[in-house]
Amino acid sequence: MSPAETKPFDYLIHNVNLATMADDTDYGIINSACIGVKSGIIQYVGPQAQLEHPEDLEKNAESLINAHNQWLTPGLIDCHTHLVYAGNRANEFEMRLNGAHYEDIAKAGGGILSSVRATRNASEQNLFDSASKRLKSLLKEGLTTIEIKSGYGLDTETEIKMLKVAKRLGKEFPVRVATTFLGAHALPEEYKNRADDYIDLVCNEMLPTIAELELADAVDAFCENIGFSYQQTKKVFETAKQLGLPVKLHAEQLSDQSGAGLAADYNALSADHLEYLSQASIQKMAQKGTVAVLLPGAFYFLRETKLPPIQALRDAKVPMAIATDSNPGTSPAESILLMLSMACTLFRMTPLESLQGVTINAARALGLEKEVGTIEVGKKADLVLWDIDHPNELSYQIGGSNWTRTFKS
Ligand code: DI6
Ligand code: FE
């Protein structure tokens, strides 16, 4: 084909309704629209009538896709998961339902540490295979970006093994993977009563090695009575800062440790969980633009009764994201759409807020908002087609999926 005949788009989706999510105050709906993509980048969004050859769509694109009036949204983003781990903890679920408490199980050497034992013993292939199964479920619901944390290794070798598996998932599946180093997730058995020594290992050995190997896009910690203290978390953040890595934090999940405020002090991308969040920390998050990542799956599975302060976050204009927190102990979740439903029913978020929570605000929580999270010219063509009549259906439906297909840049 001569250059003169080169068509402007690789593909053009027409007869489509868009929820662009490009406006912070609504869905950004464009009915009967067209979207043109070239080299994985969105090049045109708008009415068909404004195309160069509106009467002859064939002239515009190598491939034409008639969406038959279905709805297109940005690809969904799960911005907080622990997808890579071995085994499961159904036994602890049963123990809890017989009266044991999550924190007591953890203190007795179960909880996170039981997943650590299984993950240390698992081969890389075994971890890849079990995480692949979970990832496949999420991909069937239009996921195009996922964040995956380490944190079930708690030694340098196993933390590296987990992050390598996460990276490999991104190579073998049509999904963008953002990796997060969570070495400060729990105190490993061999460091019992020596938490400061373990934090030294995290800061002096694990973090520099992982930064050198370029295995992590961000650094996280669990700031909690059963995790690490404010001061220990600060040390991890300080090291991350020296290495040029952005931070995020498991904060205020079981008690108020002022962790979210500390995270904001370090310009964190996000503070996550937040059931016990204080007004002082909300103000700091608002000032710094720290995203509040809300995790209804963990709230539900722990049968938590203290709600995160949604109205206060809303009033302070803190961006809110929603994620699965997919993990064996507190949220064995493999459905992002179910999290939208739970965000609405349990947290009283609106359907619009919950969809923003897995698109634009989830992109912000990963520092990827310039590339993904909305349907706009210049952004990556990560798109999902849904068989629905309105985008509010995405959080309305309980179970099932109206997913039709995903376009991944
Ligand atoms: N909070 C959580 O909900 C997960 N990690 C964390 O810090 C739970 C991890 C687990 O119980 O395996
Ligand atoms: Fe988590």
Short mmCIF file of C-alpha atoms and ligand atoms in Angstrom, two decimals:
data_model
loop_
_atom_site.label_atom_id
_atom_site.label_comp_id
_atom_site.label_asym_id
_atom_site.label_seq_id
_atom_site.Cartn_x
_atom_site.Cartn_y
_atom_site.Cartn_z
CA MET A 1 0.00 0.00 0.00
CA SER A 2 1.38 3.42 -0.90
CA PRO A 3 1.67 6.02 1.90
CA ALA A 4 -1.24 7.93 0.36
CA GLU A 5 -3.48 4.96 1.03
CA THR A 6 -2.45 4.52 4.66
CA LYS A 7 -5.57 4.58 6.76
CA PRO A 8 -5.66 6.83 9.81
CA PHE A 9 -6.58 4.07 12.27
CA ASP A 10 -5.62 0.46 12.83
CA TYR A 11 -9.12 -0.10 14.08
CA LEU A 12 -12.25 1.90 14.51
CA ILE A 13 -15.05 0.97 16.91
CA HIS A 14 -18.37 2.47 15.80
CA ASN A 15 -21.99 2.34 16.96
CA VAL A 16 -20.70 2.53 20.47
CA ASN A 17 -21.72 4.35 23.65
CA LEU A 18 -18.82 5.66 25.67
CA ALA A 19 -18.32 6.21 29.39
CA THR A 20 -15.03 8.06 28.99
CA MET A 21 -14.56 8.76 32.74
CA ALA A 22 -12.58 11.79 31.56
CA ASP A 23 -14.55 14.23 33.69
CA ASP A 24 -14.28 13.93 37.48
CA THR A 25 -17.94 14.79 37.97
CA ASP A 26 -19.74 12.29 35.71
CA TYR A 27 -19.35 9.25 33.47
CA GLY A 28 -18.36 11.36 30.46
CA ILE A 29 -21.06 9.76 28.35
CA ILE A 30 -20.94 10.08 24.55
CA ASN A 31 -23.74 8.21 22.77
CA SER A 32 -23.49 6.87 19.21
CA ALA A 33 -19.78 7.50 19.17
CA CYS A 34 -16.74 6.29 17.30
CA ILE A 35 -13.26 5.61 18.58
CA GLY A 36 -10.16 5.30 16.42
CA VAL A 37 -6.94 3.61 17.54
CA LYS A 38 -3.49 3.64 15.97
CA SER A 39 -0.44 1.83 17.38
CA GLY A 40 -2.26 1.16 20.63
CA ILE A 41 -3.03 4.85 21.25
CA ILE A 42 -6.48 6.45 21.12
CA GLN A 43 -6.43 8.90 18.20
CA TYR A 44 -10.06 9.84 17.83
CA VAL A 45 -13.03 9.99 20.19
CA GLY A 46 -16.26 11.58 19.06
CA PRO A 47 -19.27 11.42 16.78
CA GLN A 48 -19.09 9.45 13.57
CA ALA A 49 -20.21 12.53 11.62
CA GLN A 50 -16.90 14.26 12.35
CA LEU A 51 -14.75 11.54 10.77
CA GLU A 52 -13.06 12.32 7.48
CA HIS A 53 -15.22 9.86 5.51
CA PRO A 54 -18.30 9.43 7.69
CA GLU A 55 -20.26 7.84 4.85
CA ASP A 56 -17.54 5.34 4.10
CA LEU A 57 -16.06 4.08 7.36
CA GLU A 58 -13.90 1.56 5.50
CA LYS A 59 -11.68 4.42 4.36
CA ASN A 60 -10.77 5.24 7.95
CA ALA A 61 -9.45 2.01 9.37
CA GLU A 62 -7.77 -1.28 8.60
CA SER A 63 -10.37 -2.97 10.74
CA LEU A 64 -13.90 -1.88 11.58
CA ILE A 65 -15.69 -3.04 14.71
CA ASN A 66 -19.43 -2.52 14.99
CA ALA A 67 -20.27 -2.42 18.71
CA HIS A 68 -24.04 -2.62 18.08
CA ASN A 69 -24.72 0.07 20.68
CA GLN A 70 -22.89 -1.68 23.48
CA TRP A 71 -20.91 0.38 26.01
CA LEU A 72 -17.19 1.00 26.11
CA THR A 73 -15.36 1.98 29.32
CA PRO A 74 -11.68 2.37 30.10
CA GLY A 75 -10.03 -0.97 30.93
CA LEU A 76 -10.54 -1.76 34.60
CA ILE A 77 -7.64 -1.36 37.02
CA ASP A 78 -7.17 -3.38 40.22
CA CYS A 79 -4.72 -1.17 42.11
CA HIS A 80 -4.17 -3.33 45.24
CA THR A 81 -3.65 -7.10 45.14
CA HIS A 82 -1.53 -9.81 46.70
CA LEU A 83 -2.23 -12.13 43.76
CA VAL A 84 0.94 -14.23 44.06
CA TYR A 85 0.93 -16.69 46.98
CA ALA A 86 0.78 -20.41 47.64
CA GLY A 87 -1.99 -22.37 49.32
CA ASN A 88 -5.11 -20.91 50.89
CA ARG A 89 -6.41 -20.19 54.39
CA ALA A 90 -9.89 -21.70 54.35
CA ASN A 91 -8.98 -23.37 57.66
CA GLU A 92 -8.51 -19.95 59.31
CA PHE A 93 -11.78 -18.75 57.83
CA GLU A 94 -13.43 -21.69 59.54
CA MET A 95 -11.56 -20.96 62.80
CA ARG A 96 -12.75 -17.35 62.71
CA LEU A 97 -16.33 -18.47 62.22
CA ASN A 98 -15.88 -20.66 65.28
CA GLY A 99 -14.90 -17.62 67.35
CA ALA A 100 -11.15 -17.00 66.78
CA HIS A 101 -10.00 -13.49 65.83
CA TYR A 102 -7.83 -12.53 62.84
CA GLU A 103 -5.28 -10.79 65.07
CA ASP A 104 -5.09 -13.73 67.52
CA ILE A 105 -4.52 -16.21 64.69
CA ALA A 106 -1.73 -13.93 63.43
CA LYS A 107 -0.13 -13.65 66.88
CA ALA A 108 -0.16 -17.45 67.20
CA GLY A 109 1.97 -17.79 64.04
CA GLY A 110 -0.88 -18.34 61.60
CA GLY A 111 -2.26 -15.63 59.36
CA ILE A 112 0.23 -14.03 56.99
CA LEU A 113 3.00 -16.29 58.33
CA SER A 114 1.20 -19.45 57.27
CA SER A 115 1.06 -18.09 53.70
CA VAL A 116 4.76 -17.19 54.04
CA ARG A 117 5.65 -20.80 54.86
CA ALA A 118 3.70 -22.08 51.85
CA THR A 119 5.10 -19.41 49.52
CA ARG A 120 8.71 -20.04 50.55
CA ASN A 121 8.22 -23.73 49.79
CA ALA A 122 6.54 -23.20 46.41
CA SER A 123 8.42 -23.20 43.11
CA GLU A 124 8.28 -20.19 40.83
CA GLN A 125 6.24 -22.27 38.37
CA ASN A 126 3.81 -23.31 41.05
CA LEU A 127 3.29 -19.68 42.13
CA PHE A 128 2.86 -18.65 38.51
CA ASP A 129 0.24 -21.35 37.90
CA SER A 130 -1.89 -20.54 40.94
CA ALA A 131 -1.74 -16.79 40.31
CA SER A 132 -2.60 -17.37 36.63
CA LYS A 133 -5.87 -19.02 37.65
CA ARG A 134 -6.85 -16.01 39.73
CA LEU A 135 -5.73 -13.58 37.05
CA LYS A 136 -7.84 -15.33 34.41
CA SER A 137 -10.98 -14.72 36.49
CA LEU A 138 -10.17 -11.02 36.72
CA LEU A 139 -9.41 -10.73 33.02
CA LYS A 140 -12.89 -12.08 32.20
CA GLU A 141 -14.24 -8.92 33.85
CA GLY A 142 -12.33 -6.45 31.71
CA LEU A 143 -9.19 -5.94 33.78
CA THR A 144 -6.32 -4.37 31.82
CA THR A 145 -4.00 -3.26 34.65
CA ILE A 146 -3.24 -4.95 37.95
CA GLU A 147 -0.96 -4.09 40.84
CA ILE A 148 0.67 -7.10 42.50
CA LYS A 149 2.56 -6.99 45.79
CA SER A 150 5.24 -9.21 47.25
CA GLY A 151 5.11 -9.76 51.01
CA TYR A 152 4.66 -13.51 51.50
CA GLY A 153 8.40 -14.15 51.21
CA LEU A 154 9.87 -11.96 53.95
CA ASP A 155 13.36 -13.04 52.91
CA THR A 156 15.28 -11.55 50.01
CA GLU A 157 15.16 -14.67 47.86
CA THR A 158 11.43 -15.32 48.16
CA GLU A 159 10.48 -11.64 47.81
CA ILE A 160 12.44 -11.64 44.52
CA LYS A 161 10.76 -14.89 43.47
CA MET A 162 7.30 -13.36 44.00
CA LEU A 163 8.11 -10.18 42.09
CA LYS A 164 9.54 -12.18 39.20
CA VAL A 165 6.34 -14.20 39.01
CA ALA A 166 4.32 -10.96 39.00
CA LYS A 167 6.42 -9.59 36.14
CA ARG A 168 6.06 -12.84 34.21
CA LEU A 169 2.26 -12.64 34.52
CA GLY A 170 2.48 -9.28 32.76
CA LYS A 171 4.48 -10.83 29.93
CA GLU A 172 2.28 -13.88 29.40
CA PHE A 173 -1.16 -12.32 29.82
CA PRO A 174 -2.67 -9.26 28.10
CA VAL A 175 -2.47 -7.13 31.22
CA ARG A 176 -0.22 -4.35 32.51
CA VAL A 177 1.34 -5.36 35.83
CA ALA A 178 2.56 -2.80 38.36
CA THR A 179 4.72 -4.45 41.04
CA THR A 180 5.00 -3.35 44.66
CA PHE A 181 7.59 -4.50 47.18
CA LEU A 182 5.91 -5.29 50.51
CA GLY A 183 8.82 -6.71 52.51
CA ALA A 184 7.46 -4.98 55.63
CA HIS A 185 4.22 -6.99 55.59
CA ALA A 186 4.77 -9.14 58.72
CA LEU A 187 7.61 -10.15 60.99
CA PRO A 188 9.06 -13.49 59.83
CA GLU A 189 9.45 -16.24 62.46
CA GLU A 190 13.26 -16.11 62.38
CA TYR A 191 13.13 -12.43 63.49
CA LYS A 192 10.68 -12.98 66.37
CA ASN A 193 11.04 -10.11 68.92
CA ARG A 194 13.58 -8.42 66.62
CA ALA A 195 11.38 -6.21 64.46
CA ASP A 196 13.97 -3.43 64.22
CA ASP A 197 16.55 -5.91 62.94
CA TYR A 198 14.11 -7.12 60.31
CA ILE A 199 13.43 -3.54 59.21
CA ASP A 200 17.21 -3.13 58.88
CA LEU A 201 17.24 -6.16 56.58
CA VAL A 202 14.39 -4.68 54.54
CA CYS A 203 16.16 -1.32 54.24
CA ASN A 204 19.79 -2.38 53.91
CA GLU A 205 19.47 -5.52 51.83
CA MET A 206 16.07 -6.25 50.32
CA LEU A 207 15.14 -2.79 49.06
CA PRO A 208 18.50 -1.94 47.43
CA THR A 209 18.64 -5.38 45.76
CA ILE A 210 15.08 -5.13 44.45
CA ALA A 211 15.65 -1.56 43.24
CA GLU A 212 18.85 -2.67 41.48
CA LEU A 213 16.98 -5.52 39.76
CA GLU A 214 14.17 -3.09 38.83
CA LEU A 215 11.59 -5.49 40.21
CA ALA A 216 9.36 -2.96 41.98
CA ASP A 217 7.44 0.11 40.82
CA ALA A 218 6.55 1.10 44.40
CA VAL A 219 7.12 0.24 48.05
CA ASP A 220 4.42 -0.64 50.58
CA ALA A 221 4.30 -1.61 54.28
CA PHE A 222 1.72 -2.81 56.84
CA CYS A 223 1.59 -0.16 59.58
CA GLU A 224 -0.39 -1.87 62.34
CA ASN A 225 -0.14 -3.39 65.85
CA ILE A 226 0.33 -6.80 64.22
CA GLY A 227 2.52 -5.26 61.49
CA PHE A 228 5.10 -2.47 61.84
CA SER A 229 5.14 0.73 63.89
CA TYR A 230 4.98 4.31 62.66
CA GLN A 231 8.74 4.69 63.19
CA GLN A 232 9.58 1.44 61.42
CA THR A 233 7.32 2.38 58.51
CA LYS A 234 9.02 5.77 58.34
CA LYS A 235 12.38 4.07 58.01
CA VAL A 236 11.13 2.00 55.07
CA PHE A 237 9.73 5.15 53.42
CA GLU A 238 13.00 7.01 53.95
CA THR A 239 14.93 4.21 52.21
CA ALA A 240 12.42 4.09 49.35
CA LYS A 241 12.78 7.84 48.93
CA GLN A 242 16.58 7.56 48.74
CA LEU A 243 16.17 4.89 46.05
CA GLY A 244 13.69 7.04 44.12
CA LEU A 245 10.76 4.66 44.58
CA PRO A 246 7.22 5.92 45.30
CA VAL A 247 5.47 4.62 48.42
CA LYS A 248 1.99 3.48 49.47
CA LEU A 249 0.73 2.05 52.75
CA HIS A 250 -1.61 -0.47 54.37
CA ALA A 251 -2.92 2.05 56.88
CA GLU A 252 -5.59 2.18 59.57
CA GLN A 253 -7.05 -1.24 58.72
CA LEU A 254 -7.45 -2.49 62.29
CA SER A 255 -6.53 0.59 64.37
CA ASP A 256 -5.44 4.22 63.94
CA GLN A 257 -1.66 4.45 63.73
CA SER A 258 -1.57 7.80 61.86
CA GLY A 259 -0.09 5.80 59.00
CA ALA A 260 -2.08 7.51 56.26
CA GLY A 261 -0.82 10.90 57.42
CA LEU A 262 2.75 9.56 57.41
CA ALA A 263 2.20 8.21 53.90
CA ALA A 264 0.96 11.62 52.75
CA ASP A 265 4.06 13.23 54.31
CA TYR A 266 6.09 11.03 51.95
CA ASN A 267 3.93 11.97 48.95
CA ALA A 268 2.52 8.45 48.83
CA LEU A 269 0.57 7.39 45.78
CA SER A 270 -2.07 5.92 48.07
CA ALA A 271 -3.08 4.93 51.58
CA ASP A 272 -5.13 1.75 51.61
CA HIS A 273 -7.88 0.17 53.80
CA LEU A 274 -8.53 3.21 56.08
CA GLU A 275 -11.41 1.98 58.26
CA TYR A 276 -9.83 3.70 61.31
CA LEU A 277 -8.66 6.83 59.43
CA SER A 278 -8.60 10.09 61.42
CA GLN A 279 -9.69 13.54 60.28
CA ALA A 280 -6.11 14.80 60.67
CA SER A 281 -4.83 12.17 58.23
CA ILE A 282 -7.67 12.94 55.79
CA GLN A 283 -6.52 16.57 55.69
CA LYS A 284 -2.94 15.52 54.95
CA MET A 285 -4.09 13.16 52.20
CA ALA A 286 -6.19 15.92 50.65
CA GLN A 287 -3.25 18.33 50.66
CA LYS A 288 -0.93 15.85 48.97
CA GLY A 289 -3.42 14.22 46.59
CA THR A 290 -2.86 10.81 48.20
CA VAL A 291 -5.49 8.40 46.85
CA ALA A 292 -7.68 6.55 49.37
CA VAL A 293 -7.79 2.92 48.23
CA LEU A 294 -10.86 1.26 49.75
CA LEU A 295 -11.01 -2.51 50.00
CA PRO A 296 -14.59 -3.73 50.53
CA GLY A 297 -13.57 -7.39 50.09
CA ALA A 298 -11.39 -7.28 53.22
CA PHE A 299 -14.06 -5.34 55.14
CA TYR A 300 -16.62 -7.98 54.18
CA PHE A 301 -14.45 -11.06 54.74
CA LEU A 302 -13.24 -9.89 58.18
CA ARG A 303 -16.84 -9.00 59.04
CA GLU A 304 -15.55 -5.56 60.01
CA THR A 305 -18.18 -3.18 61.30
CA LYS A 306 -16.26 0.10 61.33
CA LEU A 307 -16.80 1.81 58.01
CA PRO A 308 -14.10 3.87 56.31
CA PRO A 309 -15.04 7.59 56.57
CA ILE A 310 -16.39 7.88 53.03
CA GLN A 311 -18.31 11.13 53.53
CA ALA A 312 -15.31 12.84 55.12
CA LEU A 313 -13.07 11.68 52.25
CA ARG A 314 -15.66 12.95 49.78
CA ASP A 315 -15.94 16.31 51.57
CA ALA A 316 -12.15 16.70 51.56
CA LYS A 317 -12.03 15.75 47.84
CA VAL A 318 -9.63 12.88 48.41
CA PRO A 319 -9.74 10.69 45.28
CA MET A 320 -11.18 7.25 46.13
CA ALA A 321 -10.17 4.00 44.44
CA ILE A 322 -11.58 0.48 44.89
CA ALA A 323 -9.58 -2.74 44.68
CA THR A 324 -9.91 -6.45 45.40
CA ASP A 325 -6.99 -6.75 47.89
CA SER A 326 -7.00 -10.31 46.49
CA ASN A 327 -5.14 -12.32 49.16
CA PRO A 328 -5.56 -15.62 51.02
CA GLY A 329 -6.22 -14.18 54.50
CA THR A 330 -8.59 -11.25 54.32
CA SER A 331 -9.99 -11.10 50.80
CA PRO A 332 -9.87 -14.27 48.68
CA ALA A 333 -11.53 -12.27 45.90
CA GLU A 334 -11.25 -12.84 42.18
CA SER A 335 -13.93 -10.42 41.03
CA ILE A 336 -13.44 -6.70 40.56
CA LEU A 337 -17.12 -6.21 39.63
CA LEU A 338 -18.20 -7.68 42.96
CA MET A 339 -16.02 -5.03 44.64
CA LEU A 340 -17.98 -2.32 42.80
CA SER A 341 -21.22 -3.76 44.13
CA MET A 342 -19.80 -4.00 47.67
CA ALA A 343 -18.40 -0.46 47.51
CA CYS A 344 -21.95 0.72 46.86
CA THR A 345 -23.88 -1.50 49.25
CA LEU A 346 -21.38 -1.68 52.14
CA PHE A 347 -19.58 1.68 51.85
CA ARG A 348 -22.46 3.70 50.32
CA MET A 349 -20.30 4.87 47.48
CA THR A 350 -22.24 5.80 44.36
CA PRO A 351 -22.06 3.72 41.15
CA LEU A 352 -20.16 6.63 39.56
CA GLU A 353 -17.65 6.78 42.42
CA SER A 354 -17.14 3.04 42.31
CA LEU A 355 -16.46 3.06 38.55
CA GLN A 356 -14.07 5.99 39.01
CA GLY A 357 -12.50 3.83 41.69
CA VAL A 358 -11.45 1.15 39.22
CA THR A 359 -10.58 3.50 36.34
CA ILE A 360 -9.20 7.01 36.74
CA ASN A 361 -8.64 6.95 40.52
CA ALA A 362 -7.07 3.49 40.40
CA ALA A 363 -4.74 4.84 37.69
CA ARG A 364 -3.85 7.71 40.05
CA ALA A 365 -3.14 5.23 42.85
CA LEU A 366 -0.51 3.67 40.57
CA GLY A 367 0.86 6.92 39.15
CA LEU A 368 -0.39 5.85 35.71
CA GLU A 369 -3.08 8.50 35.20
CA LYS A 370 -1.33 10.05 32.20
CA GLU A 371 -1.40 6.72 30.34
CA VAL A 372 -4.57 4.89 31.34
CA GLY A 373 -7.82 5.23 33.30
CA THR A 374 -9.93 7.30 30.89
CA ILE A 375 -10.95 7.22 27.23
CA GLU A 376 -9.14 10.25 25.81
CA VAL A 377 -7.06 11.05 22.75
CA GLY A 378 -3.42 10.31 23.51
CA LYS A 379 -4.10 7.64 26.14
CA LYS A 380 -3.44 3.92 25.75
CA ALA A 381 -6.25 2.01 24.08
CA ASP A 382 -7.10 -0.16 27.08
CA LEU A 383 -10.83 -0.52 26.57
CA VAL A 384 -13.68 -2.82 27.60
CA LEU A 385 -16.92 -3.45 25.78
CA TRP A 386 -19.99 -4.27 27.91
CA ASP A 387 -23.45 -5.54 27.04
CA ILE A 388 -25.28 -3.04 29.24
CA ASP A 389 -27.73 -0.14 28.92
CA HIS A 390 -25.94 2.22 31.31
CA PRO A 391 -22.58 2.17 33.15
CA ASN A 392 -24.35 2.11 36.54
CA GLU A 393 -25.15 -1.55 35.77
CA LEU A 394 -21.52 -2.44 36.43
CA SER A 395 -22.00 -1.93 40.16
CA TYR A 396 -25.66 -3.00 40.19
CA GLN A 397 -25.21 -6.60 39.13
CA ILE A 398 -24.26 -9.13 41.84
CA GLY A 399 -22.16 -11.88 40.27
CA GLY A 400 -22.28 -12.68 36.58
CA SER A 401 -20.65 -10.40 34.08
CA ASN A 402 -21.83 -8.41 31.10
CA TRP A 403 -18.31 -8.33 29.71
CA THR A 404 -18.14 -8.70 25.94
CA ARG A 405 -14.50 -8.12 25.04
CA THR A 406 -11.34 -6.30 26.02
CA PHE A 407 -9.02 -4.25 23.81
CA LYS A 408 -5.52 -4.12 25.27
CA SER A 409 -2.91 -1.70 23.93
N1 DI6 B 1 -3.79 -6.41 55.21
C1 DI6 B 1 -4.53 -7.25 54.55
O1 DI6 B 1 -5.71 -7.22 54.49
C2 DI6 B 1 -3.66 -8.22 53.87
N2 DI6 B 1 -2.38 -7.72 54.19
C3 DI6 B 1 -2.50 -6.70 55.00
O2 DI6 B 1 -1.54 -6.09 55.43
C4 DI6 B 1 -3.90 -9.56 54.47
C5 DI6 B 1 -2.81 -10.50 54.31
C6 DI6 B 1 -3.11 -11.86 54.84
O3 DI6 B 1 -3.84 -12.05 55.84
O4 DI6 B 1 -2.57 -12.80 54.24
FE FE B 2 -3.51 -5.64 51.09
#
